[in-house]
Coordinates of C-alpha atoms in Angstrom, one line a residue:
Chain A
X1 CA -11.1 -27.2 -3.4
X2 CA -11.2 -25.5 -6.8
X3 CA -7.5 -24.7 -6.7
X4 CA -6.2 -27.9 -5.1
X5 CA -3.9 -28.5 -8.1
X6 CA -1.6 -25.9 -6.6
X7 CA -1.5 -27.3 -3.1
X8 CA 0.9 -30.1 -3.7
X9 CA 3.5 -27.8 -5.2
X10 CA 3.5 -25.5 -2.3
X11 CA 4.0 -27.5 0.9
X12 CA 3.4 -25.5 4.0
X13 CA 7.1 -24.7 4.7
X14 CA 8.0 -28.3 4.6
X15 CA 11.4 -28.1 6.3
X16 CA 13.2 -27.7 3.0
X17 CA 15.5 -25.1 4.4
X18 CA 16.1 -22.6 7.1
X19 CA 13.8 -20.0 5.6
X20 CA 11.3 -22.7 4.8
X21 CA 11.3 -24.0 8.4
X22 CA 11.3 -20.6 10.0
X23 CA 8.2 -19.6 8.0
X24 CA 6.4 -23.0 8.2
X25 CA 2.8 -23.0 9.4
X26 CA 0.8 -26.0 10.5
X27 CA -2.9 -26.2 10.0
X28 CA -4.8 -26.7 13.2
X29 CA -8.3 -26.1 12.1
X30 CA -10.5 -24.2 9.6
X31 CA -8.5 -21.0 9.0
X32 CA -6.2 -21.6 11.9
X33 CA -2.5 -22.2 11.7
X34 CA 0.3 -22.5 14.3
X35 CA 3.8 -21.2 13.7
X36 CA 7.1 -20.9 15.7
X37 CA 8.7 -17.5 15.1
X38 CA 12.4 -17.8 14.7
X39 CA 14.8 -15.2 16.4
X40 CA 17.2 -15.8 13.5
X41 CA 15.0 -13.5 11.4
X42 CA 15.2 -10.6 13.8
X43 CA 17.2 -7.9 15.3
X44 CA 17.8 -6.8 18.9
X45 CA 14.6 -4.6 18.8
X46 CA 12.1 -6.9 17.0
X47 CA 11.6 -9.6 14.5
X48 CA 11.8 -8.5 10.9
X49 CA 8.4 -7.3 9.4
X50 CA 9.1 -9.0 6.1
X51 CA 9.7 -12.3 7.9
X52 CA 6.4 -12.0 9.7
X53 CA 4.7 -11.3 6.3
X54 CA 6.3 -14.4 4.9
X55 CA 4.7 -16.4 7.7
X56 CA 1.3 -14.8 7.0
X57 CA 1.7 -15.5 3.3
X58 CA 2.3 -19.3 4.0
X59 CA -0.9 -19.5 5.8
X60 CA -2.9 -17.4 3.3
X61 CA -1.6 -19.5 0.4
X62 CA -2.4 -22.7 2.1
X63 CA -5.9 -21.6 3.0
X64 CA -6.6 -20.4 -0.5
X65 CA -4.8 -23.2 -2.3
X66 CA -3.3 -20.6 -4.6
X67 CA 0.4 -20.2 -5.4
X68 CA 1.1 -16.5 -5.2
X69 CA 0.7 -13.7 -2.7
X70 CA -0.5 -11.1 -5.2
X71 CA -1.1 -8.3 -2.7
X72 CA -0.4 -7.9 1.0
X73 CA -1.3 -4.9 3.2
X74 CA 0.0 -5.3 6.7
X75 CA -0.4 -3.2 9.9
X76 CA 2.2 -3.8 12.5
X77 CA 0.4 -3.4 15.8
X78 CA 2.9 -4.8 18.4
X79 CA 6.3 -6.3 18.6
X80 CA 6.4 -10.0 17.8
X81 CA 8.3 -12.3 20.2
X82 CA 10.3 -15.3 19.0
X83 CA 8.3 -18.5 19.8
X84 CA 4.8 -19.9 19.3
X85 CA 2.3 -17.8 17.4
X86 CA -1.1 -18.4 15.7
X87 CA -2.1 -17.3 12.2
X88 CA -5.9 -16.8 11.6
X89 CA -7.1 -16.7 8.1
X90 CA -10.6 -15.5 7.3
X91 CA -11.6 -15.7 3.6
X92 CA -13.6 -12.7 2.5
X93 CA -13.9 -13.2 -1.3
X94 CA -13.0 -16.2 -3.5
X95 CA -13.1 -15.3 -7.2
X96 CA -11.8 -16.7 -10.4
X97 CA -8.7 -14.6 -10.5
X98 CA -8.0 -13.9 -6.9
X99 CA -9.0 -14.6 -3.3
X100 CA -8.9 -12.1 -0.5
X101 CA -8.5 -12.9 3.2
X102 CA -8.1 -11.1 6.5
X103 CA -5.0 -12.6 8.1
X104 CA -3.8 -12.0 11.6
X105 CA -0.7 -13.0 13.5
X106 CA -1.6 -13.6 17.2
X107 CA 0.5 -14.2 20.3
X108 CA -1.1 -14.7 23.7
X109 CA -4.5 -13.9 22.2
X110 CA -3.3 -10.4 21.2
X111 CA -3.1 -9.3 17.6
X112 CA 0.5 -8.6 16.5
X113 CA 0.1 -8.1 12.8
X114 CA -3.2 -7.6 10.9
X115 CA -3.1 -8.1 7.1
X116 CA -5.3 -8.2 4.0
X117 CA -3.8 -10.7 1.6
X118 CA -4.9 -11.3 -2.0
X119 CA -3.7 -14.6 -3.4
X120 CA -3.8 -15.8 -7.0
X121 CA -1.7 -17.4 -9.8
X122 CA 0.6 -15.3 -11.9
X123 CA 1.6 -16.7 -15.3
X124 CA 5.4 -17.3 -15.2
X125 CA 5.5 -17.0 -19.0
X126 CA 3.6 -13.7 -19.3
X127 CA 5.4 -10.9 -21.2
X128 CA 5.0 -7.5 -19.7
X129 CA 2.9 -5.1 -21.9
X130 CA 4.7 -2.1 -20.3
X131 CA 7.6 -1.8 -17.9
X132 CA 9.5 1.1 -16.5
X133 CA 13.3 0.6 -16.4
X134 CA 15.1 -0.3 -13.2
X135 CA 17.3 2.2 -11.4
X136 CA 21.1 1.8 -11.3
X137 CA 22.7 -0.8 -9.0
X138 CA 26.4 -1.6 -9.4
X139 CA 27.4 -5.2 -10.0
X140 CA 27.7 -7.4 -6.9
X141 CA 31.5 -7.3 -7.0
X142 CA 31.4 -3.5 -6.7
X143 CA 29.1 -3.5 -3.8
X144 CA 29.9 -3.7 -0.1
X145 CA 28.8 -5.7 2.9
X146 CA 27.6 -4.5 6.3
X147 CA 26.6 -6.1 9.5
X148 CA 29.1 -8.9 9.5
X149 CA 29.9 -11.6 7.1
X150 CA 27.4 -13.9 8.7
X151 CA 29.8 -16.7 9.3
X152 CA 28.3 -18.5 12.3
X153 CA 26.6 -15.4 13.6
X154 CA 23.0 -15.3 14.7
X155 CA 20.3 -12.9 13.5
X156 CA 19.2 -11.4 10.3
X157 CA 22.6 -10.7 8.8
X158 CA 23.5 -14.4 9.3
X159 CA 20.5 -15.5 7.2
X160 CA 20.8 -13.0 4.3
X161 CA 23.6 -12.0 2.1
X162 CA 23.2 -8.3 1.1
X163 CA 25.7 -6.4 -1.0
X164 CA 25.0 -2.7 -0.9
X165 CA 25.5 0.1 -3.4
X166 CA 28.3 2.1 -1.8
X167 CA 26.6 5.3 -3.0
X168 CA 23.8 4.7 -0.5
X169 CA 26.0 3.6 2.5
X170 CA 27.7 6.8 3.4
X171 CA 25.6 7.0 6.6
X172 CA 27.7 4.2 8.0
X173 CA 30.7 6.6 8.5
X174 CA 28.8 9.8 9.1
X175 CA 28.4 10.9 5.5
X176 CA 24.8 10.2 4.6
X177 CA 23.9 10.9 0.9
X178 CA 21.2 13.3 2.0
X179 CA 18.7 11.4 -0.2
X180 CA 16.1 8.8 0.8
X181 CA 17.7 5.9 -0.9
X182 CA 19.1 2.4 -0.2
X183 CA 20.1 -0.2 -2.8
X184 CA 21.4 -3.7 -2.5
X185 CA 21.6 -7.2 -3.9
X186 CA 19.8 -9.8 -1.8
X187 CA 19.9 -13.5 -1.4
X188 CA 19.5 -16.1 1.4
X189 CA 22.8 -17.6 2.4
X190 CA 21.2 -21.0 2.1
X191 CA 20.1 -22.6 -1.2
X192 CA 16.6 -21.2 -1.6
X193 CA 15.6 -19.8 -4.9
X194 CA 13.2 -16.7 -5.0
X195 CA 9.5 -17.4 -4.7
X196 CA 6.5 -15.3 -3.6
X197 CA 7.2 -16.0 0.0
X198 CA 10.8 -14.9 -0.2
X199 CA 9.7 -11.6 -1.9
X200 CA 7.9 -10.8 1.4
X201 CA 11.2 -10.9 3.1
X202 CA 13.0 -8.9 0.4
X203 CA 10.7 -5.9 0.4
X204 CA 11.5 -5.2 4.1
X205 CA 15.2 -6.2 4.2
X206 CA 16.9 -2.9 3.5
X207 CA 18.1 -0.6 6.3
X208 CA 15.7 2.3 6.6
X209 CA 16.1 4.8 3.7
X210 CA 15.8 7.6 6.3
X211 CA 19.4 6.7 7.6
X212 CA 20.6 8.7 4.6
X213 CA 19.1 11.9 6.0
X214 CA 21.2 11.5 9.2
X215 CA 18.3 10.1 11.2
X216 CA 19.4 7.2 13.4
X217 CA 17.7 4.8 15.7
X218 CA 15.0 2.2 15.3
X219 CA 12.4 3.0 12.6
X220 CA 9.3 0.9 13.3
X221 CA 7.1 0.1 10.3
X222 CA 3.5 1.1 10.9
X223 CA 2.0 -0.1 7.6
X224 CA 3.6 -2.0 4.6
X225 CA 1.8 -2.9 1.4
X226 CA 3.5 -5.0 -1.2
X227 CA 2.5 -6.6 -4.5
X228 CA 4.0 -9.6 -6.2
X229 CA 4.1 -8.6 -9.9
X230 CA 5.9 -11.5 -11.7
X231 CA 7.4 -14.9 -10.9
X232 CA 11.1 -14.3 -10.1
X233 CA 13.8 -16.1 -12.0
X234 CA 16.4 -18.0 -9.9
X235 CA 19.4 -16.1 -8.6
X236 CA 19.9 -13.0 -6.4
X237 CA 17.4 -10.2 -6.3
X238 CA 18.1 -6.5 -6.7
X239 CA 16.5 -4.1 -4.2
X240 CA 15.9 -0.4 -5.1
X241 CA 14.8 1.5 -2.0
X242 CA 13.7 5.2 -2.1
X243 CA 11.4 7.6 -0.3
X244 CA 9.6 10.9 -0.9
X245 CA 9.0 12.6 2.4
X246 CA 10.0 12.9 6.0
X247 CA 7.3 14.9 7.9
X248 CA 6.1 15.1 11.5
X249 CA 8.0 11.9 12.4
X250 CA 6.7 9.8 9.5
X251 CA 8.5 8.7 6.4
X252 CA 7.7 6.5 3.4
X253 CA 9.9 3.9 1.9
X254 CA 9.4 2.3 -1.5
X255 CA 11.2 -0.8 -2.6
X256 CA 11.3 -2.3 -6.1
X257 CA 12.5 -5.9 -6.4
X258 CA 14.0 -7.0 -9.7
X259 CA 15.1 -10.5 -10.6
X260 CA 18.3 -11.5 -12.5
X261 CA 16.4 -10.9 -15.8
X262 CA 15.8 -7.3 -14.6
X263 CA 12.1 -7.8 -14.3
X264 CA 10.0 -6.0 -11.7
X265 CA 8.9 -8.9 -9.5
X266 CA 7.7 -7.0 -6.4
X267 CA 7.0 -3.5 -5.3
X268 CA 6.3 -2.1 -1.8
X269 CA 5.7 1.0 0.1
X270 CA 5.9 1.3 3.9
X271 CA 5.0 4.1 6.2
X272 CA 7.2 4.2 9.2
X273 CA 8.3 6.3 12.2
X274 CA 11.6 8.1 11.8
X275 CA 14.2 7.2 14.4
X276 CA 15.5 10.0 16.5
X277 CA 18.8 11.7 16.0
X278 CA 21.5 10.6 18.5
X279 CA 21.3 12.9 21.6
Chain B
X1 CA -12.0 9.2 25.4
X2 CA -8.4 10.3 25.4
X3 CA -8.8 12.0 22.1
X4 CA -12.2 13.5 22.5
X5 CA -10.9 17.0 21.9
X6 CA -10.7 16.2 18.2
X7 CA -14.2 14.9 18.0
X8 CA -16.1 18.2 18.0
X9 CA -14.0 19.5 15.2
X10 CA -14.8 16.6 13.0
X11 CA -18.6 16.1 12.9
X12 CA -19.6 12.9 11.2
X13 CA -20.4 14.3 7.8
X14 CA -22.8 16.8 9.3
X15 CA -24.5 17.9 6.1
X16 CA -22.1 20.7 5.5
X17 CA -22.0 20.1 1.8
X18 CA -22.7 17.5 -0.9
X19 CA -19.5 15.6 -0.3
X20 CA -20.1 15.9 3.5
X21 CA -23.6 14.5 3.2
X22 CA -22.6 11.8 0.7
X23 CA -20.0 10.5 3.0
X24 CA -21.8 10.9 6.3
X25 CA -22.1 8.0 8.7
X26 CA -24.4 7.7 11.7
X27 CA -23.3 5.8 14.7
X28 CA -25.8 3.0 15.5
X29 CA -23.8 1.1 18.1
X30 CA -20.3 0.2 19.4
X31 CA -18.2 0.1 16.2
X32 CA -21.3 0.2 13.9
X33 CA -22.3 3.0 11.6
X34 CA -24.9 3.4 8.9
X35 CA -24.4 5.2 5.6
X36 CA -26.3 5.9 2.4
X37 CA -24.1 5.5 -0.6
X38 CA -24.7 8.2 -3.2
X39 CA -24.8 7.4 -6.9
X40 CA -23.5 10.9 -7.6
X41 CA -20.0 9.6 -6.7
X42 CA -20.1 6.8 -9.2
X43 CA -19.9 5.8 -12.8
X44 CA -22.0 3.5 -14.9
X45 CA -20.0 0.5 -13.7
X46 CA -19.5 1.1 -10.0
X47 CA -19.3 3.7 -7.2
X48 CA -15.8 5.3 -7.1
X49 CA -13.4 3.5 -4.8
X50 CA -12.1 6.7 -3.3
X51 CA -15.6 7.7 -2.4
X52 CA -16.1 4.4 -0.6
X53 CA -12.7 5.0 1.3
X54 CA -14.0 8.4 2.3
X55 CA -17.0 6.9 3.9
X56 CA -14.8 4.3 5.7
X57 CA -12.6 7.1 6.9
X58 CA -15.5 9.0 8.4
X59 CA -16.4 6.0 10.5
X60 CA -12.8 5.2 11.5
X61 CA -12.1 8.8 12.5
X62 CA -15.3 9.0 14.6
X63 CA -14.6 5.7 16.3
X64 CA -11.0 6.7 17.2
X65 CA -11.8 10.3 18.0
X66 CA -8.7 11.3 16.0
X67 CA -8.7 13.8 13.2
X68 CA -6.6 12.3 10.4
X69 CA -6.7 9.0 8.3
X70 CA -2.9 8.5 8.4
X71 CA -2.9 5.2 6.5
X72 CA -5.6 3.2 4.7
X73 CA -5.3 -0.1 2.9
X74 CA -8.4 -1.2 1.2
X75 CA -9.4 -4.4 -0.7
X76 CA -12.3 -4.0 -3.1
X77 CA -14.2 -7.3 -2.9
X78 CA -17.4 -6.6 -4.7
X79 CA -19.2 -3.8 -6.5
X80 CA -21.0 -1.4 -4.1
X81 CA -24.6 -0.3 -4.9
X82 CA -26.0 3.1 -4.2
X83 CA -28.2 3.0 -1.1
X84 CA -28.0 1.9 2.5
X85 CA -24.7 0.4 3.8
X86 CA -23.2 -0.4 7.1
X87 CA -19.6 0.3 8.2
X88 CA -18.1 -1.9 10.9
X89 CA -15.1 -0.6 12.9
X90 CA -13.1 -3.0 15.1
X91 CA -10.3 -1.3 17.0
X92 CA -7.1 -3.5 17.0
X93 CA -4.6 -1.2 18.7
X94 CA -4.9 2.2 20.3
X95 CA -1.6 3.9 21.0
X96 CA -0.3 7.3 21.8
X97 CA 0.6 8.2 18.2
X98 CA -1.9 6.2 16.2
X99 CA -4.9 3.8 16.4
X100 CA -5.5 0.9 14.0
X101 CA -8.8 -0.6 13.1
X102 CA -10.2 -3.2 10.8
X103 CA -13.0 -1.4 8.9
X104 CA -15.5 -3.0 6.6
X105 CA -18.2 -1.7 4.3
X106 CA -21.1 -4.1 4.3
X107 CA -24.3 -4.3 2.2
X108 CA -26.9 -7.1 2.6
X109 CA -24.6 -8.7 5.2
X110 CA -21.9 -9.1 2.5
X111 CA -18.5 -7.5 2.8
X112 CA -17.9 -5.0 -0.1
X113 CA -14.7 -3.3 1.0
X114 CA -12.3 -4.5 3.7
X115 CA -9.8 -2.0 5.1
X116 CA -7.1 -1.5 7.6
X117 CA -7.1 2.2 8.7
X118 CA -4.6 3.9 10.9
X119 CA -5.8 7.2 12.4
X120 CA -3.8 9.8 14.2
X121 CA -3.1 13.6 14.4
X122 CA -0.7 15.3 12.0
X123 CA 0.8 18.6 13.1
X124 CA -0.4 21.2 10.5
X125 CA 2.6 23.3 11.3
X126 CA 5.3 20.6 10.9
X127 CA 8.1 21.5 8.5
X128 CA 9.3 18.5 6.3
X129 CA 12.8 17.3 7.1
X130 CA 13.1 16.0 3.6
X131 CA 10.9 16.2 0.5
X132 CA 11.3 15.1 -3.1
X133 CA 10.2 17.6 -5.7
X134 CA 6.8 17.4 -7.4
X135 CA 6.6 16.4 -11.1
X136 CA 5.5 18.9 -13.7
X137 CA 1.8 19.8 -14.0
X138 CA 0.9 22.8 -16.3
X139 CA -1.1 25.7 -14.8
X140 CA -4.9 25.2 -14.6
X141 CA -5.5 27.5 -17.5
X142 CA -3.3 25.4 -19.8
X143 CA -5.1 22.2 -18.8
X144 CA -8.2 20.6 -20.4
X145 CA -11.5 19.2 -19.2
X146 CA -13.0 15.9 -20.0
X147 CA -16.3 14.1 -19.3
X148 CA -18.6 17.2 -19.5
X149 CA -18.5 20.5 -17.8
X150 CA -20.7 19.1 -15.0
X151 CA -23.4 21.7 -15.3
X152 CA -26.5 20.0 -14.0
X153 CA -25.2 16.5 -14.9
X154 CA -25.3 13.5 -12.6
X155 CA -22.3 11.4 -11.6
X156 CA -18.7 11.8 -10.8
X157 CA -17.8 14.5 -13.3
X158 CA -20.7 16.7 -12.0
X159 CA -19.2 16.6 -8.5
X160 CA -15.5 17.1 -9.3
X161 CA -13.7 19.7 -11.4
X162 CA -10.7 18.1 -13.0
X163 CA -8.3 19.9 -15.3
X164 CA -6.0 17.5 -17.1
X165 CA -2.4 17.9 -18.3
X166 CA -3.0 17.7 -22.1
X167 CA 0.3 15.7 -22.4
X168 CA -1.4 12.8 -20.6
X169 CA -4.8 12.9 -22.4
X170 CA -3.8 11.8 -25.9
X171 CA -5.6 8.5 -25.4
X172 CA -8.9 10.4 -25.8
X173 CA -8.4 10.8 -29.5
X174 CA -6.4 7.6 -30.1
X175 CA -2.9 8.9 -29.5
X176 CA -2.0 7.5 -26.1
X177 CA 1.4 8.8 -24.8
X178 CA 2.6 5.2 -24.4
X179 CA 3.6 5.9 -20.8
X180 CA 1.7 5.0 -17.6
X181 CA 0.8 8.6 -16.6
X182 CA -2.1 10.8 -15.8
X183 CA -2.0 14.3 -14.2
X184 CA -4.7 16.7 -13.2
X185 CA -5.8 19.5 -11.0
X186 CA -8.7 18.4 -8.7
X187 CA -11.3 20.1 -6.6
X188 CA -14.9 19.6 -5.7
X189 CA -17.4 21.9 -7.6
X190 CA -18.9 22.8 -4.2
X191 CA -17.2 24.9 -1.6
X192 CA -15.3 22.2 0.4
X193 CA -11.7 22.8 1.3
X194 CA -9.3 19.8 1.3
X195 CA -9.2 17.6 4.4
X196 CA -8.1 14.1 5.1
X197 CA -11.4 12.6 4.0
X198 CA -11.3 14.5 0.6
X199 CA -7.8 13.1 0.1
X200 CA -9.3 9.6 0.0
X201 CA -11.4 10.7 -3.0
X202 CA -8.4 12.5 -4.6
X203 CA -6.1 9.4 -4.7
X204 CA -8.6 7.4 -6.8
X205 CA -10.0 10.2 -9.0
X206 CA -7.8 10.0 -12.1
X207 CA -8.8 7.9 -15.1
X208 CA -6.6 4.7 -15.1
X209 CA -3.0 5.4 -16.1
X210 CA -3.2 2.3 -18.3
X211 CA -5.3 4.2 -20.8
X212 CA -2.1 5.7 -22.0
X213 CA -0.9 2.3 -23.2
X214 CA -3.9 1.9 -25.4
X215 CA -5.8 -0.3 -23.0
X216 CA -9.5 0.5 -22.7
X217 CA -12.4 -0.7 -20.7
X218 CA -13.1 -0.7 -17.0
X219 CA -10.1 -1.2 -14.8
X220 CA -11.4 -2.5 -11.4
X221 CA -9.2 -1.7 -8.4
X222 CA -8.3 -4.8 -6.4
X223 CA -6.2 -3.1 -3.7
X224 CA -5.4 0.5 -2.9
X225 CA -3.2 1.8 -0.1
X226 CA -2.9 5.5 0.6
X227 CA -1.2 7.6 3.3
X228 CA -2.1 11.1 4.4
X229 CA 1.3 12.8 4.8
X230 CA 0.5 16.4 5.7
X231 CA -2.5 18.7 6.4
X232 CA -3.5 20.2 3.0
X233 CA -3.8 24.0 2.5
X234 CA -7.0 25.4 1.1
X235 CA -7.4 25.4 -2.7
X236 CA -7.3 22.9 -5.6
X237 CA -5.1 19.8 -5.3
X238 CA -2.6 18.6 -7.9
X239 CA -2.7 14.9 -8.8
X240 CA 0.4 13.2 -10.3
X241 CA -0.4 9.6 -11.5
X242 CA 2.1 7.1 -12.8
X243 CA 2.7 3.4 -13.0
X244 CA 5.6 0.9 -13.4
X245 CA 4.3 -2.3 -14.9
X246 CA 1.5 -3.9 -16.8
X247 CA 1.9 -7.7 -16.6
X248 CA -0.4 -10.7 -16.8
X249 CA -3.5 -8.5 -16.6
X250 CA -2.4 -6.5 -13.6
X251 CA -1.1 -2.9 -13.4
X252 CA 0.0 -0.5 -10.6
X253 CA -1.0 3.1 -10.3
X254 CA 0.8 5.5 -8.0
X255 CA -0.8 8.9 -7.2
X256 CA 0.9 11.8 -5.4
X257 CA -1.4 14.6 -4.2
X258 CA 0.1 18.0 -3.7
X259 CA -1.6 21.1 -2.2
X260 CA -1.4 24.7 -3.4
X261 CA 1.9 25.1 -1.5
X262 CA 3.4 22.2 -3.4
X263 CA 3.5 20.0 -0.4
X264 CA 3.1 16.2 -0.6
X265 CA -0.2 15.7 1.3
X266 CA -1.1 12.2 0.2
X267 CA 0.4 9.3 -1.7
X268 CA -1.2 6.1 -3.0
X269 CA -0.6 2.9 -4.9
X270 CA -3.3 0.7 -6.3
X271 CA -3.1 -2.7 -8.0
X272 CA -5.8 -3.1 -10.6
X273 CA -6.9 -5.3 -13.5
X274 CA -6.2 -3.9 -16.9
X275 CA -9.1 -3.3 -19.2
X276 CA -9.3 -5.2 -22.4
X277 CA -8.5 -3.7 -25.7
X278 CA -11.5 -3.0 -27.8
X279 CA -12.4 -6.0 -29.9

């Protein structure tokens, strides 16, 4: 393999940690991987879409022998169930800079998530030629928790430590800000420093921005595309979520992920269905 | 077909116009279409990516029998050549609100563009529940042309009438604004009112935003995802292009498309390779 030098540095979720184990894939054949989806990365309604993209990324990176998921476009077709799943990787283009594959998560022979994933290698020492400034996110100690402190609990909030900008959390007590926005610090509760696979989880970790317009209920993601833009520094990530339009039951949500150095390390947009107002 | 009521309203590029003919597809079998790619929608280096997405959209809409390309994620694998091509459409999920297909443009049995396309029906009378304001774009008469007036010429500029915001065109005479930005009015030179397929062309019609950082040369798109958000009103479209980061040879470009009523009708982000500085 041309890029085999990367392979040894990126074991396929080699049980290093909870997130590593929960996203591990095992190669079972040419472009075929098995996985066991972990209910700890889900909610009552569904497994988290970012978690599913992290599993897809593990398989795509292994198949390509490249270290970074540069670009991922995912269509969420059906609700994934905790338990066994298969990941199919079909390489469509292998070039010098990047490799592109069609990647599918399958359960019971039914496609659950279809994705196009571009893998490659970003230079961790690259200096940006141009960068827009980040938005404002208060320091961690000025931010608030939500969804339990995670101590011994199951589910998503037990895995991830999020500290929210209070200005974007008024919807919790019936005072939504009226703007499509949601901002938070993000890190796993376990010791796991940010990498390309964790960024997949980060871009879909915020509560839906549409909550701040007074819409409630489950907001299923239909499509989410995200790009890894730089190699993240160790430490917590900062998530800046926003949106532009709620129309005809659809809304968009953009998330920028910054590392502790303030660098833009990932950016996403998802198109989702807006939850209904409480009846 | 459940959605056959839409089919008759959306003939498969039925020779209504130049753009209609150039993007027409002919059904040759279950999920198989033939097309003839038109050099008039290209440049010296390549056919326009938005034009290719418009061809893919025609096939996906016909296969689904639904009127609108709600979401399109496209990976540009290889350079498309003018002439015959095949479009393969594989339906992956058909639901009440939307249908998702894997769609590929193929030439000489080689994949050129791979896409995930979600089709559905947007309500043209829907009133947005929330909408961010547009940016600023001067009136058409205060904007400037570029690339010839198109009179009798071949190529992209002969098909499309673009009127650029002068504030974003300083790169033409060596005074780039220093910001990732590009804004323009957009319409076909022929009589063809905006629809979902034309929006595919619009989201990739601007010169690369990276030109305003002093980077020149061809900037090939690697991935482009766009969403149709509302049914456009007749008349010219307004394109607002921006970007966040140029790093390690990659840059992002976001385009918002507004109709004459100021409504957000499409939004895109592409990840592309930055052209080299002149040596």
